[in-house]
PDB file of C-alpha atoms in Angstrom:
ATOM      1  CA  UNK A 185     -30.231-177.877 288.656  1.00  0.00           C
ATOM      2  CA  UNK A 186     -28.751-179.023 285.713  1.00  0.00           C
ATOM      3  CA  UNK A 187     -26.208-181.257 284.998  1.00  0.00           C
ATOM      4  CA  UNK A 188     -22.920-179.794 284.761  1.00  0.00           C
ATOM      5  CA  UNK A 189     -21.533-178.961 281.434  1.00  0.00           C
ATOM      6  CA  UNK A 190     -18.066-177.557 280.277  1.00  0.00           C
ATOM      7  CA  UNK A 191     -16.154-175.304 282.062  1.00  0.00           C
ATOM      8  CA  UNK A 192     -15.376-172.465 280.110  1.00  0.00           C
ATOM      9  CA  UNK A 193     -11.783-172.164 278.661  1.00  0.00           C
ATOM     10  CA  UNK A 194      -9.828-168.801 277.908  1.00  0.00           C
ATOM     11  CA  UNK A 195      -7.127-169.079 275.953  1.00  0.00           C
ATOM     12  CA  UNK A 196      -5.159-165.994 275.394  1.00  0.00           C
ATOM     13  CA  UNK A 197      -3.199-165.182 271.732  1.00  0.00           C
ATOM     14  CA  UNK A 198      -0.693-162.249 271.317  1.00  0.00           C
ATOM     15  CA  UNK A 199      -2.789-161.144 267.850  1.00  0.00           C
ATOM     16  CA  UNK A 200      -5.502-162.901 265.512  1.00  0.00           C
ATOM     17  CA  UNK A 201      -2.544-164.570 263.194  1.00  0.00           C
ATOM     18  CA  UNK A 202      -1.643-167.030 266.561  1.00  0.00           C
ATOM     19  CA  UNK A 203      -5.720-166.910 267.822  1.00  0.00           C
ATOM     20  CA  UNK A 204      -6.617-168.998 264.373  1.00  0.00           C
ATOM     21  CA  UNK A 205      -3.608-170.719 264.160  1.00  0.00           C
ATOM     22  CA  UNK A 206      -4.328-171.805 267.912  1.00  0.00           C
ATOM     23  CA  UNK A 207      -8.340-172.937 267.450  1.00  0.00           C
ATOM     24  CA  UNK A 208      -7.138-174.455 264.106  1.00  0.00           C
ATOM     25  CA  UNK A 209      -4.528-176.624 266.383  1.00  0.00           C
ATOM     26  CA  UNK A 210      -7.567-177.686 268.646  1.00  0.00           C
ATOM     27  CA  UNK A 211      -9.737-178.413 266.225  1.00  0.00           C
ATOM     28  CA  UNK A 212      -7.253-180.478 264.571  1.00  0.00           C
ATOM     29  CA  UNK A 213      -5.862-182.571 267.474  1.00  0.00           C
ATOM     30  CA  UNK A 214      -8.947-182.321 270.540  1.00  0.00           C
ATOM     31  CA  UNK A 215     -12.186-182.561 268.443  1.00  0.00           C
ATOM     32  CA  UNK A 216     -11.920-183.453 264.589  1.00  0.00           C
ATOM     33  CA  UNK A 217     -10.951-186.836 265.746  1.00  0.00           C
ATOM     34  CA  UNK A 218     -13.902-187.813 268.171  1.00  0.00           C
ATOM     35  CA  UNK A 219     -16.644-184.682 266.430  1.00  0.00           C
ATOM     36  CA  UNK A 220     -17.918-184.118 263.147  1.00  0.00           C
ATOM     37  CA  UNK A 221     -16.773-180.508 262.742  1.00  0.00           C
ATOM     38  CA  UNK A 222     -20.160-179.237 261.487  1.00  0.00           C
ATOM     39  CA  UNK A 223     -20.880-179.121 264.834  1.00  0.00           C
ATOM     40  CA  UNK A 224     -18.500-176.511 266.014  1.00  0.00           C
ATOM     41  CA  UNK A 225     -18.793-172.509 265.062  1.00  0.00           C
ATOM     42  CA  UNK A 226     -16.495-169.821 265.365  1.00  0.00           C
ATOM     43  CA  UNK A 227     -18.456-166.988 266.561  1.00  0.00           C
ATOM     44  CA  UNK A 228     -17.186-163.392 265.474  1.00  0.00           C
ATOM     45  CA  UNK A 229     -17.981-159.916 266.595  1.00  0.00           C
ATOM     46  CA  UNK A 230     -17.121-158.238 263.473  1.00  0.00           C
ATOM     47  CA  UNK A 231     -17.295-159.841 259.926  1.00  0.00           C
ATOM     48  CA  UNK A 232     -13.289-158.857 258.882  1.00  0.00           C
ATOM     49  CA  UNK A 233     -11.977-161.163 261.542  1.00  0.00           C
ATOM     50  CA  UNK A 234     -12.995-164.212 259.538  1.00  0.00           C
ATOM     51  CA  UNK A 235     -10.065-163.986 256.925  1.00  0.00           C
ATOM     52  CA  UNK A 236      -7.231-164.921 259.434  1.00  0.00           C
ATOM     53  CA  UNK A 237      -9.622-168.169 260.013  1.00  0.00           C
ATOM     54  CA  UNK A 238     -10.104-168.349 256.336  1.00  0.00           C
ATOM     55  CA  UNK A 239      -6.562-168.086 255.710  1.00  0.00           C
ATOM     56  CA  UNK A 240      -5.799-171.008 258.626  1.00  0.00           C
ATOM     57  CA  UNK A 241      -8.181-173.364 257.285  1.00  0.00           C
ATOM     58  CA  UNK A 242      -7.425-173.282 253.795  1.00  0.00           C
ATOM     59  CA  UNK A 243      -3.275-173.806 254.806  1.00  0.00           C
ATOM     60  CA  UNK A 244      -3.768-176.917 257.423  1.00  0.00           C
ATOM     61  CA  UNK A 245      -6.818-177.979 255.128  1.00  0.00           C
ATOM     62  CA  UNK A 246      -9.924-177.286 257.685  1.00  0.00           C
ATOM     63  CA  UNK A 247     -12.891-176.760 255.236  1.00  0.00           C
ATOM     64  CA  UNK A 248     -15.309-174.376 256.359  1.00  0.00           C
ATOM     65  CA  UNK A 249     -18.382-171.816 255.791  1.00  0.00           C
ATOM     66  CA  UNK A 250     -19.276-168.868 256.162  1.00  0.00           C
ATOM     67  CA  UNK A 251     -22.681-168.260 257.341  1.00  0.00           C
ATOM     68  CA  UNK A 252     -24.642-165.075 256.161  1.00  0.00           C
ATOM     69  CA  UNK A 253     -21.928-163.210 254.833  1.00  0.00           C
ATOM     70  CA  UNK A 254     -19.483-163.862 251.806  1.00  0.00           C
ATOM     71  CA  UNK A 255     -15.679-165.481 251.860  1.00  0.00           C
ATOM     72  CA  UNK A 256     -13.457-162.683 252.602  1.00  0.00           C
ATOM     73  CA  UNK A 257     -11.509-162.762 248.842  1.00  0.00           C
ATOM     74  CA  UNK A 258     -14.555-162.399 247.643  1.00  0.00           C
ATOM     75  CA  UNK A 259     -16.446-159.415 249.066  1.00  0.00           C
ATOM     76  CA  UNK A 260     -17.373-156.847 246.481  1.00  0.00           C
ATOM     77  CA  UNK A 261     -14.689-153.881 247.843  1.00  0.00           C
ATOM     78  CA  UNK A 262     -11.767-156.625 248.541  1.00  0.00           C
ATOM     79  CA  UNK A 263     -12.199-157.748 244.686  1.00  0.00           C
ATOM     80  CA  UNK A 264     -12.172-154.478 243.717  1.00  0.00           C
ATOM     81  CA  UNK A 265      -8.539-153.613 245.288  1.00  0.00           C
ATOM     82  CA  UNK A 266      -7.584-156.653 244.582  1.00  0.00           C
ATOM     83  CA  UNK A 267      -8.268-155.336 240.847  1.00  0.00           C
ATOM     84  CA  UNK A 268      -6.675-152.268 240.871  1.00  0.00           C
ATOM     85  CA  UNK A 269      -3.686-154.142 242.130  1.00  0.00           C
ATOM     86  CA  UNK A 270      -3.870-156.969 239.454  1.00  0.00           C
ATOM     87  CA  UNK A 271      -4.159-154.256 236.708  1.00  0.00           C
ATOM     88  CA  UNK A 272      -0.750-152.566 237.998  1.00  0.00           C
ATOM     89  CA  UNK A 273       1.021-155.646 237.927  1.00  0.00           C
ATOM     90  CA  UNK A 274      -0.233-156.460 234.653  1.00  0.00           C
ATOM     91  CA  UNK A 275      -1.917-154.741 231.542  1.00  0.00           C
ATOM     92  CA  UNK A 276      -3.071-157.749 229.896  1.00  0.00           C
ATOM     93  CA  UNK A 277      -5.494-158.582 232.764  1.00  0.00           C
ATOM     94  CA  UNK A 278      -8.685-157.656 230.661  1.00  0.00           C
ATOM     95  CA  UNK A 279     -11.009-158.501 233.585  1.00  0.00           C
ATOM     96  CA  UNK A 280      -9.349-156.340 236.244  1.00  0.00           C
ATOM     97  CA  UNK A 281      -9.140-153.573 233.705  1.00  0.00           C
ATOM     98  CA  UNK A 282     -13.093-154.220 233.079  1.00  0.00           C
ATOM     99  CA  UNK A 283     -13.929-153.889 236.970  1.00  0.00           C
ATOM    100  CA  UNK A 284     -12.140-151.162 237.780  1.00  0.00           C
ATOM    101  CA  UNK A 285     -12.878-149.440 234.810  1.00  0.00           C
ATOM    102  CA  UNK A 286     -16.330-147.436 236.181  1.00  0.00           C
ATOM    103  CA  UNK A 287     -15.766-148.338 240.098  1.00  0.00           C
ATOM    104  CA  UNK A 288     -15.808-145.952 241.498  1.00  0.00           C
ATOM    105  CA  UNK A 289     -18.058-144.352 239.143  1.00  0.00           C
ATOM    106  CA  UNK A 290     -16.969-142.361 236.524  1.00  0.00           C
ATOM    107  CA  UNK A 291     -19.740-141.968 234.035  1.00  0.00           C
ATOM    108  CA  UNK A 292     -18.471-144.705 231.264  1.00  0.00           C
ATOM    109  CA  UNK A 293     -21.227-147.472 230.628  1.00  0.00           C
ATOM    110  CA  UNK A 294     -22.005-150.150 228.798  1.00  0.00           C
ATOM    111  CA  UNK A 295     -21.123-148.313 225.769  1.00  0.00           C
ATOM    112  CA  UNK A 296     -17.581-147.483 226.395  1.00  0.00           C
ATOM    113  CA  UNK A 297     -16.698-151.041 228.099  1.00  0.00           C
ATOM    114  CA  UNK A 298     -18.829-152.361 223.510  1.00  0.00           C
ATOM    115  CA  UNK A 299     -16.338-149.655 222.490  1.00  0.00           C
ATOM    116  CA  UNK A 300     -13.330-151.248 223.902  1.00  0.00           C
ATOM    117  CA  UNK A 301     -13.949-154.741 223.341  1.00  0.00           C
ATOM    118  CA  UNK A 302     -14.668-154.218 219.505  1.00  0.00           C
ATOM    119  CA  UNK A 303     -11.276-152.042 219.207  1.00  0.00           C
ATOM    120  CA  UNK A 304      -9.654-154.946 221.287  1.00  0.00           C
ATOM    121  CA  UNK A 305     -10.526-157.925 219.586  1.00  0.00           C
ATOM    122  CA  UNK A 306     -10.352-156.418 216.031  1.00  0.00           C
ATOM    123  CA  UNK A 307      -6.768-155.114 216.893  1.00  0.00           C
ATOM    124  CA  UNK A 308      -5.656-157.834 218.975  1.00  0.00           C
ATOM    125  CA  UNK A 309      -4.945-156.121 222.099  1.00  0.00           C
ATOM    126  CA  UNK A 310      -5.547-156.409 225.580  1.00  0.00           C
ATOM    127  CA  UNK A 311      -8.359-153.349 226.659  1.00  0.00           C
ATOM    128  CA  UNK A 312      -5.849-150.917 228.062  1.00  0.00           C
ATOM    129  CA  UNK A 313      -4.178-150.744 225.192  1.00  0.00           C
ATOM    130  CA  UNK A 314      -7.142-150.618 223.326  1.00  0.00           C
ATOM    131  CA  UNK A 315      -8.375-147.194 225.769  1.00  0.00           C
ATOM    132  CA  UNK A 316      -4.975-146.070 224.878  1.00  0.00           C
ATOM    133  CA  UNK A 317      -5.357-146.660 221.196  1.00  0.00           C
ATOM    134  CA  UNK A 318      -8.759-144.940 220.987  1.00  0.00           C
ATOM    135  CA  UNK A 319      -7.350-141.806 222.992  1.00  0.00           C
ATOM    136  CA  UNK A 320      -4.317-141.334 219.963  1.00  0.00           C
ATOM    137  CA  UNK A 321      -7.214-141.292 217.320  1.00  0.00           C
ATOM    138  CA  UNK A 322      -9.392-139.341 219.150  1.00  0.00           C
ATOM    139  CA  UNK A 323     -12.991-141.539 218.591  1.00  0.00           C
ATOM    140  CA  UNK A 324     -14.165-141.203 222.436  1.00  0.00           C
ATOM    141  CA  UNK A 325     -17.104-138.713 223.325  1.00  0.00           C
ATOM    142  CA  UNK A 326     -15.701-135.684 225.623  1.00  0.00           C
ATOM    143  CA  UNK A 327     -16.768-136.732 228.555  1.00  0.00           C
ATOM    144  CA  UNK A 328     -15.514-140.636 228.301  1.00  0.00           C
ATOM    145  CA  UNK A 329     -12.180-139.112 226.751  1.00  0.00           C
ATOM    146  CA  UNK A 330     -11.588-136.962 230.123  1.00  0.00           C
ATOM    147  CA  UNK A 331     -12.721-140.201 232.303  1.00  0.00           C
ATOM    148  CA  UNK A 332     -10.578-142.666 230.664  1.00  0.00           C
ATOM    149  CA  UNK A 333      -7.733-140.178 229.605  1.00  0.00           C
ATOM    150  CA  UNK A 334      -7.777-139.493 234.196  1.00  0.00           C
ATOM    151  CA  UNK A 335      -7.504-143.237 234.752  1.00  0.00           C
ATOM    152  CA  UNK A 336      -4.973-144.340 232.078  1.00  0.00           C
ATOM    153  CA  UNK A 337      -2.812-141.643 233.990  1.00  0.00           C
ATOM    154  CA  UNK A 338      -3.689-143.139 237.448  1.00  0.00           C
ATOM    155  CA  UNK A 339      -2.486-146.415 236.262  1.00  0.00           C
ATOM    156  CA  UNK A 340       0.700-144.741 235.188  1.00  0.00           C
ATOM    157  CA  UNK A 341       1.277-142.768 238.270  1.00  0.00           C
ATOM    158  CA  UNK A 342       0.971-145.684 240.354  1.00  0.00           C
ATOM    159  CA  UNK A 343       3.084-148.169 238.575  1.00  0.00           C
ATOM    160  CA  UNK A 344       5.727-146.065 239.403  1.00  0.00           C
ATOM    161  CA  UNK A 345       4.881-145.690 242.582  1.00  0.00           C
ATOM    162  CA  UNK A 346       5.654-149.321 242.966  1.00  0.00           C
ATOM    163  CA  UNK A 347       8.903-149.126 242.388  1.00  0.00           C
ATOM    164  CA  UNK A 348       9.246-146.670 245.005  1.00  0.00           C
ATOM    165  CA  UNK A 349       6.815-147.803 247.547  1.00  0.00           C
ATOM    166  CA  UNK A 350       5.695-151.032 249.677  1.00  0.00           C
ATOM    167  CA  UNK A 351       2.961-153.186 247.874  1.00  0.00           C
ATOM    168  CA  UNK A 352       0.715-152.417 251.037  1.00  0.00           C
ATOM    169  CA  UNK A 353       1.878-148.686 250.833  1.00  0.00           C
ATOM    170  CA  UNK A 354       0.758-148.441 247.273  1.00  0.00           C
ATOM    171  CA  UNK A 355      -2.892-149.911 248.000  1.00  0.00           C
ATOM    172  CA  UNK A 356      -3.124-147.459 250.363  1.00  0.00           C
ATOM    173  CA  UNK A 357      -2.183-144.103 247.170  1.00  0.00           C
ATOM    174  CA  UNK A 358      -4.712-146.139 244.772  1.00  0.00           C
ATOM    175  CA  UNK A 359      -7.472-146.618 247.248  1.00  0.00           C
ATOM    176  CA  UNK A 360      -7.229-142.431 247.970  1.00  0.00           C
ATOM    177  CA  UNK A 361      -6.358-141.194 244.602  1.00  0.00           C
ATOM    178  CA  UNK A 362      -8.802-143.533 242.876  1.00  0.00           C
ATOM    179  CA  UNK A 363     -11.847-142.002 244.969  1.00  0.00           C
ATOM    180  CA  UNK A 364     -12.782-145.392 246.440  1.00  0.00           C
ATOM    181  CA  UNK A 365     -11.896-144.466 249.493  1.00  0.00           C
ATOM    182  CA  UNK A 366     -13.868-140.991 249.528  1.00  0.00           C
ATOM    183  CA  UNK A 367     -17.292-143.382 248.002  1.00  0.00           C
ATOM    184  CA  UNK A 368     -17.118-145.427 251.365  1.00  0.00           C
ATOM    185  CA  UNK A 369     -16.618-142.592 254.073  1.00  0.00           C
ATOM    186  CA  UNK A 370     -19.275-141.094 251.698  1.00  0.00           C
ATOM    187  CA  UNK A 371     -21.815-143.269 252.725  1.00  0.00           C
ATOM    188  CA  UNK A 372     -22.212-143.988 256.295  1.00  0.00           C
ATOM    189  CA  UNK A 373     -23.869-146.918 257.076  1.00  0.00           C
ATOM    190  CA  UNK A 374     -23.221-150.157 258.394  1.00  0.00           C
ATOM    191  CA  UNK A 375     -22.269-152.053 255.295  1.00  0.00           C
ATOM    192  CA  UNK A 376     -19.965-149.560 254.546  1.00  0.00           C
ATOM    193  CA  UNK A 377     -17.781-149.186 257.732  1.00  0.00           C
ATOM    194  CA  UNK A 378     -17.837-153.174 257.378  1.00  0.00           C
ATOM    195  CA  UNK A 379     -16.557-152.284 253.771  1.00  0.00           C
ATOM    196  CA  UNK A 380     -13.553-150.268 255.469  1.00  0.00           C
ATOM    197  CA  UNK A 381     -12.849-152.475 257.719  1.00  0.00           C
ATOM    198  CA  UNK A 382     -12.616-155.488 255.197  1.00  0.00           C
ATOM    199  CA  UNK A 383     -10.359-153.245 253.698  1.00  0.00           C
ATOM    200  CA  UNK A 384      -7.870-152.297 256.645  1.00  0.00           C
ATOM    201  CA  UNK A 385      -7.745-156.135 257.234  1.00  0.00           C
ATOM    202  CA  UNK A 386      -6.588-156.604 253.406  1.00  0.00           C
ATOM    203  CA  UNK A 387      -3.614-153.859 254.110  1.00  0.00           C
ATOM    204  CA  UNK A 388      -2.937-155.881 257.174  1.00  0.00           C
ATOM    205  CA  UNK A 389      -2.978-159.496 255.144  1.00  0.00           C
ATOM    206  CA  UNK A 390      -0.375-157.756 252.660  1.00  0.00           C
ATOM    207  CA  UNK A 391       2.148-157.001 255.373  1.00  0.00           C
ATOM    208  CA  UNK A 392       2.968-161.137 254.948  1.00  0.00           C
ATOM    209  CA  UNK A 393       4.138-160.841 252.008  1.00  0.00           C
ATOM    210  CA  UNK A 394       7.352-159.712 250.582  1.00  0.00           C
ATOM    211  CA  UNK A 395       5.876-158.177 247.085  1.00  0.00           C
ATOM    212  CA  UNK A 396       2.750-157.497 245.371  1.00  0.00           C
ATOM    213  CA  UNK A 397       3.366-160.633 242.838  1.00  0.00           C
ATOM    214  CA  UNK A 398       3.739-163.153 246.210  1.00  0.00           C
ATOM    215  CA  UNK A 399       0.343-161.388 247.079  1.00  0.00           C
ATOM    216  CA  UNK A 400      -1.482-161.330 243.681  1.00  0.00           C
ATOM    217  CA  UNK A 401      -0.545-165.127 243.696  1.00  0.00           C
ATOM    218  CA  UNK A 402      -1.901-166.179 247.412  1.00  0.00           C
ATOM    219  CA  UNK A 403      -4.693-164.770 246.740  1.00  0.00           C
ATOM    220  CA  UNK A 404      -5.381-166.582 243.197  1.00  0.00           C
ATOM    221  CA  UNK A 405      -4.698-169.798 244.972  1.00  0.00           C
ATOM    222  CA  UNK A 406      -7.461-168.722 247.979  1.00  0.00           C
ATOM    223  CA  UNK A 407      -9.883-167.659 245.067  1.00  0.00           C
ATOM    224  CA  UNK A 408      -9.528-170.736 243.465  1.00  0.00           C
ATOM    225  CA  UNK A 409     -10.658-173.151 246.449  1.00  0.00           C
ATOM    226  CA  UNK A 410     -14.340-173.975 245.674  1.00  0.00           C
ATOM    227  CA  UNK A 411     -16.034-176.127 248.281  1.00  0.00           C
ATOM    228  CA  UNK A 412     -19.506-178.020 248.006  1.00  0.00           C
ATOM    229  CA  UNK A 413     -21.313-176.377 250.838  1.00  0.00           C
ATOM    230  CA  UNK A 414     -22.842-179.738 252.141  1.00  0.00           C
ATOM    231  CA  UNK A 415     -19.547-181.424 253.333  1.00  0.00           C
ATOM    232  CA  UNK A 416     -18.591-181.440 256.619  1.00  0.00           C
ATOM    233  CA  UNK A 417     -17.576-177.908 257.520  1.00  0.00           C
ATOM    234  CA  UNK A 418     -16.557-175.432 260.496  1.00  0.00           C
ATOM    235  CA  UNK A 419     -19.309-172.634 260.751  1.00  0.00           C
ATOM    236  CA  UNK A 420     -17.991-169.100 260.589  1.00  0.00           C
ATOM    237  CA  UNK A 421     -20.109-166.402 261.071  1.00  0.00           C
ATOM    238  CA  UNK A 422     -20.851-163.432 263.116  1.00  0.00           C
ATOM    239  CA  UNK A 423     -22.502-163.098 266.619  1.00  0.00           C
ATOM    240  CA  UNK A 424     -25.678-161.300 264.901  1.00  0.00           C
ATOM    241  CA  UNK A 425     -26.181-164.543 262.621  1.00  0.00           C
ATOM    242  CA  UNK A 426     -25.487-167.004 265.384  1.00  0.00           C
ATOM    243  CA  UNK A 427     -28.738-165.605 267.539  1.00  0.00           C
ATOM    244  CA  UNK A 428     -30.905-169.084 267.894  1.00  0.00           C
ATOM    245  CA  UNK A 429     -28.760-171.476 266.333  1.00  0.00           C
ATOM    246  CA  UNK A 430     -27.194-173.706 268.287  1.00  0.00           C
ATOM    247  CA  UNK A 431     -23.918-175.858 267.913  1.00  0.00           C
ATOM    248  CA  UNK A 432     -21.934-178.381 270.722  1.00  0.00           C
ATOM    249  CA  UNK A 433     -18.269-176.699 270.421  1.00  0.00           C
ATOM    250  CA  UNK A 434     -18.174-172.585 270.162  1.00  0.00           C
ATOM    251  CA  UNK A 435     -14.670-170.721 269.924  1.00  0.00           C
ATOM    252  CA  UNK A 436     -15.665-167.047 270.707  1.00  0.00           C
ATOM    253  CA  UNK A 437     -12.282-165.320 269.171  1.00  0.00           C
ATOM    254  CA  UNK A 438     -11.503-161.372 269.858  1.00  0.00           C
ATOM    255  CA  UNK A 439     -13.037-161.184 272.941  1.00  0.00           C
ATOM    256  CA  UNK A 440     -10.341-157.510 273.640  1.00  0.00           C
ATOM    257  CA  UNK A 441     -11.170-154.112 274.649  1.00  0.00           C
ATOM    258  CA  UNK A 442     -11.830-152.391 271.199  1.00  0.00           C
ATOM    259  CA  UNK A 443     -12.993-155.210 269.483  1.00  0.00           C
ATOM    260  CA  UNK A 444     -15.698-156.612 271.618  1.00  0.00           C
ATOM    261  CA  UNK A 445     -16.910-154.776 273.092  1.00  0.00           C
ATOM    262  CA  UNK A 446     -16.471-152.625 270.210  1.00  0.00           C
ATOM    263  CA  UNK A 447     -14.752-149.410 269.874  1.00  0.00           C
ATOM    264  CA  UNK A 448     -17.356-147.745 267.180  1.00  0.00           C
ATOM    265  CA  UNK A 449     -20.565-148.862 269.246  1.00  0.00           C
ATOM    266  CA  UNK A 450     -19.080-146.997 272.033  1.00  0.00           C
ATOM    267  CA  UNK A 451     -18.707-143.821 271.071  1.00  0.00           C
ATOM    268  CA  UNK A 452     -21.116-143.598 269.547  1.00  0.00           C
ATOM    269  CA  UNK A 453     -24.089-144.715 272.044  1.00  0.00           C
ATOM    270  CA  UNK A 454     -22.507-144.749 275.304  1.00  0.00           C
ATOM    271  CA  UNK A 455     -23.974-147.409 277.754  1.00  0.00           C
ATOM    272  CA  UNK A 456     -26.524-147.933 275.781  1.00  0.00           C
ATOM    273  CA  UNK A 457     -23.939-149.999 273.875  1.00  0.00           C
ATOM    274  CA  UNK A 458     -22.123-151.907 276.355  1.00  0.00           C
ATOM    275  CA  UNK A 459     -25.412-153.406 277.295  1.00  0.00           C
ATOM    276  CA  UNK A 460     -25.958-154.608 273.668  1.00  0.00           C
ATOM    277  CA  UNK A 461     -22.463-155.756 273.539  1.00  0.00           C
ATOM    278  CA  UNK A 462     -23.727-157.486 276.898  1.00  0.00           C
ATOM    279  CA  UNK A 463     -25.967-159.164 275.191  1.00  0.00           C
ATOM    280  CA  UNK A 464     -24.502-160.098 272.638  1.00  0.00           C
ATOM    281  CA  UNK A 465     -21.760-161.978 274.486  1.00  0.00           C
ATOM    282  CA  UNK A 466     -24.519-163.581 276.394  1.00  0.00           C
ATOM    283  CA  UNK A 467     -25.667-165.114 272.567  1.00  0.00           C
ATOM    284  CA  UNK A 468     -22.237-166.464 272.514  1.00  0.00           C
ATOM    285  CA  UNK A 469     -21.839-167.624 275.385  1.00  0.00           C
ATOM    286  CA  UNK A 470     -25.115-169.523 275.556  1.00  0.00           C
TER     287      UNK A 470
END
């Protein structure tokens, strides 16, 4: 009874590198001209898929948000690898050393990370040298010895596994040998199979580069973007946040068989599933 609105449009993408760069064209040429682009959301079914938009926006300059959830480069687990990695490529990176240094946990506190930064500063090196230092002389307690003494070694190991290995090949080794992989698949809950997700997408995002420096760098620069949250922005968010809100253009991106309807709901509940998923297409539809 209603007038007639738009006709729906399916555009179809070999993979989520040529979906974003495809809604980023028709944003760009159809409706940033003639809309304001708060009005138009990008709709997701699972939170990882926002970092090939990120990625888009930031190169063709597109600002946007993310709505109830946090920029990809800077969700807790991706800063974490993204430590790891920094620390490999260089020892004088105090803060990655720092993060890294009880995550997983390894039983050394606020005391150790005092300990360090005393020996540091006094000595006038950076805090791996400074662990190293302290090891020679022999002035941690047992248990911190064995904790740092594993790690130090770790970092050792896998610096020459770079030279031998691909710089998305090597995440992989650290993420498994450093436990973090075992403290996600630990805990099984939604947050953290988002977690490992958010993860696989980061060994996917390192596949376009050629070496763990051209990485280390790209993602500095994406980092380093801060954007006042009340310009005008494109709204990207998940299905579950979008329930009740409203907006005049919607790009629902990932709409494949594994992804949405997704894979893990599935198997795990059957048809009970598919007629959430059901649902929740109808949110984004609507």
């Amino acid at each position: 009874d209603g007038a007639k609105g738009d006709l729906v449009k399916l555009n179809c993408y070999k993979n989520g590198k040529e979906e974003a760069r495809g809604i980023g064209l028709i944003i760009e040429e159809n409706i940033k001209k003639n809309n304001s682009i708060n009005d138009i959301a990008i709709l997701v079914r699972a939170i990882y898929q926002t970092r090939e938009f990120e990625e888009r926006f930031l190169k063709i300059g597109v600002n946007y948000r993310i709505i109830g959830g946090t920029k990809f480069y800077e969700r807790a687990e991706i800063k974490d690898a993204i430590c790891y990695l920094r620390i490999i490529n260089q020892k004088f990176d105090d803060l990655a050393f720092e993060r890294i240094l009880n995550t997983p946990r390894r039983g050394l506190g606020e005391a150790t990370i005092k300990q360090l930064h005393s020996f540091s500063s006094k000595n006038n090196i950076c805090l791996e040298d400074a662990a190293r230092k302290i090891l020679q002389i022999d002035k941690f307690k047992p248990k911190v010895k064995f904790a740092i003494k594993h790690l130090l070694d770790s970092i050792n190991k896998w610096r020459s596994d770079y030279k031998k290995n691909k710089h998305y090949d090597l995440l992989k080794i650290v993420l498994d040998e450093s436990g973090y992989s075992e403290m996600l698949k630990n805990k099984k809950d939604l947050e953290n199979e988002n977690r490992i997700e958010n993860l696989k997408e980061l060994l996917r995002a390192m596949h376009d580069y050629d070496n763990l420096q051209g990485f280390l760098e790209h993602v500095a620069l994406a980092s380093s973007v801060d954007q006042e949250w009340e310009d005008e922005k494109v709204n990207i968010m998940t299905m579950h946040a979008a329930k009740g809100l409203e907006f005049e253009k919607v790009f629902l991106p990932g709409w494949e068989e594994g992804l949405f309807p997704h894979q893990k709901s599935l198997e795990e509940k059957g048809d009970l599933a598919l007629e959430e998923e059901r649902r929740l297409a109808y949110v984004g539809i609507t």
